[in-house]
């Protein structure tokens, strides 16, 4: 969480534009979520989305003042990008650059611009610890647009590599995912992995934004300093969750707005607040 002139500020991001083909999400979830979040991570074709969904999502985000980010994935539409792939770094660099460039071009075609990048699914998890894949992602960002901020977990390898390369980094936490006592996310196939009760998610969001902590599945209170909170559009009841979260943040006096507008992004070479061990 950041502060601006004493006002608590948080970004609220969601992964959008993922529901084409076999991955049909909650009807109209994207449109509804765009009225509630401040940043949208737009699927760029390798796990979901296509040119039509990219254009529509970018245009809708622009109309609502929502920041547009790229959401690149492994080349894995069949597995929705949730399968870890052993990809050669040079190929992964090209694949991520392809997705960043495609979304940037489509965004420009509707008058929007891409401000950040957040890897999707298994790639997101891989670059927390995998140096080679983290470096491939960062090299792709540098090649396409060094002005892009890199959104990810505190202490991740991708953040360390990005910061060393002079890129901006933004830390995030997950409102609708369960946390283990060590601060990692509970795997999706384990009990407690998803938080689907809107009021529980809302309480967690306020706890994260105001206290900088989250309660793990065993009751342990874990530090999760973050400048952005993530909601997943494919979580069951995503719109109800997002509605409750936004209302709770508003009631707690937390202003929701894009992190770049809030001035809360650590400068290149600077340390992110709350940067801790890899998670």
XYZ file of C-alpha atoms in Angstrom:
279
model
C 0.000 0.000 0.000
C 1.140 3.532 -0.707
C 0.236 6.924 0.674
C -0.302 10.184 -1.176
C -0.576 13.301 1.001
C -1.587 11.063 3.905
C -4.298 9.219 1.940
C -3.978 5.450 1.678
C -3.715 4.430 -1.976
C -3.874 0.985 -3.587
C -4.118 -0.305 -7.133
C -6.673 -3.032 -7.843
C -5.794 -5.195 -10.830
C -7.577 -8.004 -12.669
C -6.609 -10.396 -15.460
C -9.035 -9.733 -18.320
C -9.653 -10.601 -21.961
C -9.057 -14.295 -21.297
C -12.471 -15.719 -22.136
C -12.347 -16.572 -25.827
C -12.410 -20.083 -27.282
C -12.862 -22.901 -24.753
C -12.251 -20.600 -21.786
C -15.656 -18.986 -21.394
C -15.759 -16.992 -18.181
C -18.642 -15.603 -16.147
C -20.950 -13.713 -18.562
C -19.979 -10.035 -18.868
C -17.420 -10.415 -16.057
C -14.852 -8.254 -17.834
C -17.225 -5.328 -18.381
C -18.357 -5.413 -14.774
C -14.825 -5.759 -13.414
C -13.664 -2.765 -15.437
C -16.025 -0.577 -13.400
C -14.346 -1.763 -10.184
C -10.610 -2.170 -10.822
C -7.941 0.401 -11.677
C -5.604 -1.778 -13.779
C -6.344 -4.501 -16.338
C -3.867 -7.208 -17.325
C -4.931 -8.133 -20.856
C -4.380 -11.622 -22.267
C -2.226 -11.391 -25.381
C -3.134 -14.562 -27.243
C -0.891 -17.328 -25.922
C -3.196 -18.613 -23.145
C -6.372 -16.738 -24.018
C -7.554 -13.742 -25.957
C -7.192 -12.793 -29.607
C -7.002 -9.586 -31.630
C -10.715 -8.913 -31.138
C -10.694 -9.403 -27.359
C -7.488 -7.399 -27.018
C -8.989 -4.460 -28.906
C -12.294 -4.610 -27.057
C -10.673 -4.893 -23.629
C -8.185 -2.092 -24.271
C -10.920 0.200 -25.598
C -13.183 -0.534 -22.639
C -10.346 0.054 -20.180
C -9.470 3.357 -21.854
C -13.089 4.498 -21.640
C -13.149 3.806 -17.900
C -9.754 5.257 -17.029
C -8.313 1.831 -16.245
C -4.595 1.272 -16.873
C -3.781 -1.359 -19.509
C -1.145 -4.014 -18.876
C 0.120 -6.969 -20.892
C -0.491 -10.461 -19.515
C 1.936 -12.750 -21.394
C 1.978 -16.511 -20.962
C 3.711 -19.651 -22.037
C 2.469 -20.788 -25.453
C -0.252 -22.986 -23.904
C -3.820 -22.229 -24.953
C -4.865 -25.824 -24.286
C -3.748 -25.609 -20.659
C -4.739 -21.944 -20.184
C -1.107 -21.157 -19.426
C -1.207 -23.011 -16.132
C 1.279 -25.740 -17.049
C 4.960 -25.147 -16.331
C 6.891 -25.479 -19.610
C 10.627 -25.985 -19.999
C 11.150 -23.360 -22.678
C 14.574 -22.309 -23.936
C 15.263 -18.770 -22.670
C 15.778 -17.376 -26.172
C 12.447 -18.830 -27.312
C 10.652 -17.569 -24.204
C 12.120 -14.111 -24.778
C 10.761 -14.111 -28.317
C 7.349 -15.402 -27.211
C 6.978 -12.754 -24.514
C 8.196 -10.021 -26.874
C 5.658 -11.221 -29.447
C 2.820 -10.862 -26.946
C 3.977 -7.483 -25.629
C 4.369 -6.105 -29.124
C 1.023 -7.437 -30.287
C -0.883 -5.961 -27.365
C 0.949 -2.640 -27.639
C 0.003 -2.377 -31.314
C -3.620 -3.314 -30.712
C -3.830 -0.891 -27.777
C -2.503 1.940 -29.945
C -5.077 1.121 -32.599
C -7.863 2.020 -30.143
C -6.058 4.996 -28.602
C -4.765 3.243 -25.479
C -1.235 2.486 -24.317
C 0.274 -0.340 -22.303
C 1.770 0.739 -18.960
C 2.849 -2.506 -17.305
C 3.428 -6.222 -17.754
C 2.378 -9.102 -15.513
C 3.199 -12.703 -16.505
C 0.311 -15.158 -16.398
C -0.211 -18.416 -14.541
C 2.661 -20.894 -14.612
C 5.031 -18.325 -16.097
C 4.237 -15.948 -13.227
C 5.084 -18.691 -10.745
C 8.223 -19.749 -12.626
C 9.825 -16.308 -12.662
C 9.535 -16.062 -8.894
C 12.503 -18.455 -8.621
C 13.759 -19.342 -12.130
C 16.619 -16.988 -13.003
C 16.819 -17.931 -16.680
C 13.110 -17.501 -17.357
C 12.988 -14.307 -15.289
C 15.842 -12.906 -17.357
C 14.080 -13.887 -20.597
C 10.954 -11.982 -19.539
C 12.956 -8.907 -18.551
C 14.928 -8.964 -21.811
C 11.649 -9.055 -23.727
C 10.360 -6.030 -21.822
C 13.603 -4.146 -22.453
C 13.399 -4.929 -26.161
C 9.776 -3.886 -26.600
C 9.288 -1.007 -24.144
C 11.632 -0.243 -21.205
C 9.003 2.144 -19.811
C 6.791 -0.788 -18.795
C 6.539 -1.529 -15.075
C 6.858 -5.191 -14.041
C 4.100 -6.399 -11.721
C 4.853 -9.397 -9.492
C 5.511 -10.892 -6.075
C 7.835 -9.162 -3.595
C 11.286 -10.713 -3.571
C 10.828 -12.537 -6.873
C 13.739 -13.136 -9.224
C 11.949 -11.287 -12.003
C 11.805 -8.204 -9.797
C 15.485 -8.477 -8.885
C 16.496 -8.845 -12.534
C 14.123 -6.091 -13.653
C 15.382 -3.652 -11.045
C 19.005 -4.399 -11.943
C 18.134 -3.647 -15.572
C 16.624 -0.281 -14.643
C 12.972 -1.271 -15.001
C 10.282 -0.213 -12.570
C 8.769 -2.914 -10.384
C 5.418 -3.041 -8.591
C 4.630 -5.525 -5.821
C 1.242 -7.210 -5.556
C -0.805 -9.480 -3.296
C -3.787 -11.717 -4.069
C -7.204 -11.064 -2.567
C -8.857 -14.257 -3.851
C -6.023 -16.727 -3.254
C -5.092 -18.573 -0.075
C -1.676 -17.998 1.501
C 0.540 -20.575 3.174
C 2.350 -19.681 6.434
C 5.591 -19.019 4.516
C 3.907 -16.359 2.393
C 3.572 -18.460 -0.758
C 0.252 -19.069 -2.486
C -1.565 -22.313 -1.725
C -1.449 -24.473 -4.913
C -4.737 -24.407 -6.796
C -5.305 -28.143 -6.283
C -5.088 -27.850 -2.474
C -7.817 -26.972 0.046
C -7.953 -23.264 0.792
C -6.417 -22.250 -2.534
C -9.320 -20.000 -3.520
C -11.220 -17.398 -1.513
C -14.698 -17.282 -3.030
C -16.737 -15.689 -0.242
C -17.142 -11.990 -1.134
C -17.106 -10.749 2.443
C -14.046 -12.810 3.329
C -12.250 -11.459 0.271
C -13.286 -7.913 1.164
C -11.931 -8.261 4.691
C -8.655 -9.628 3.312
C -8.343 -6.707 0.901
C -8.710 -4.170 3.703
C -6.254 -6.118 5.868
C -3.727 -6.116 3.016
C -4.215 -2.454 2.111
C -4.350 -1.017 5.632
C -2.213 -3.388 7.715
C 0.046 -4.858 5.041
C -0.711 -8.392 6.220
C -2.823 -11.415 5.320
C -4.031 -14.321 7.436
C -2.687 -17.627 6.112
C -4.721 -20.839 5.944
C -3.418 -21.928 9.379
C -4.156 -18.580 11.028
C -0.617 -17.234 10.798
C -0.446 -13.515 10.046
C 1.908 -12.974 7.097
C 3.449 -9.707 5.909
C 2.391 -8.857 2.332
C 3.390 -5.279 1.580
C 1.970 -4.542 -1.858
C 1.202 -1.593 -4.096
C -1.448 -3.546 -6.030
C -4.077 -6.143 -5.137
C -5.089 -8.781 -7.680
C -8.503 -10.259 -8.419
C -8.929 -13.117 -10.904
C -11.750 -12.863 -13.430
C -12.025 -16.670 -13.526
C -12.547 -17.089 -9.779
C -16.140 -18.261 -9.149
C -18.286 -15.213 -8.346
C -15.558 -12.808 -9.493
C -17.891 -9.845 -9.949
C -19.505 -10.261 -6.530
C -16.055 -10.541 -4.965
C -14.772 -7.444 -6.743
C -17.885 -5.471 -5.808
C -17.465 -6.348 -2.135
C -13.737 -5.626 -2.219
C -14.171 -2.212 -3.800
C -16.936 -1.258 -1.367
C -14.837 -2.346 1.611
C -11.780 -0.409 0.441
C -13.898 2.687 -0.130
C -15.426 2.335 3.335
C -11.958 1.985 4.875
C -10.834 5.228 3.247
C -8.460 3.535 0.808
C -8.322 5.258 -2.573
C -8.217 2.857 -5.528
C -6.297 4.107 -8.551
C -3.618 2.914 -10.986
C -0.237 2.572 -9.301
C 1.569 4.733 -11.860
C -0.865 7.589 -11.326
C -0.404 7.240 -7.571
C 3.338 7.896 -7.748
C 3.959 4.762 -5.706
C 6.275 2.900 -8.084
C 9.820 2.639 -6.658
C 12.346 4.363 -8.931
C 14.751 2.310 -11.034
C 17.498 0.976 -8.778
C 15.487 1.733 -5.645
C 14.187 -0.781 -3.148
C 10.521 -1.637 -3.109
C 8.812 -1.155 0.222
C 8.260 -4.486 1.912
C 10.671 -6.331 -0.390
C 11.377 -9.605 1.374
C 12.450 -13.152 0.707
C 11.298 -14.819 -2.477
C 7.719 -15.992 -2.369
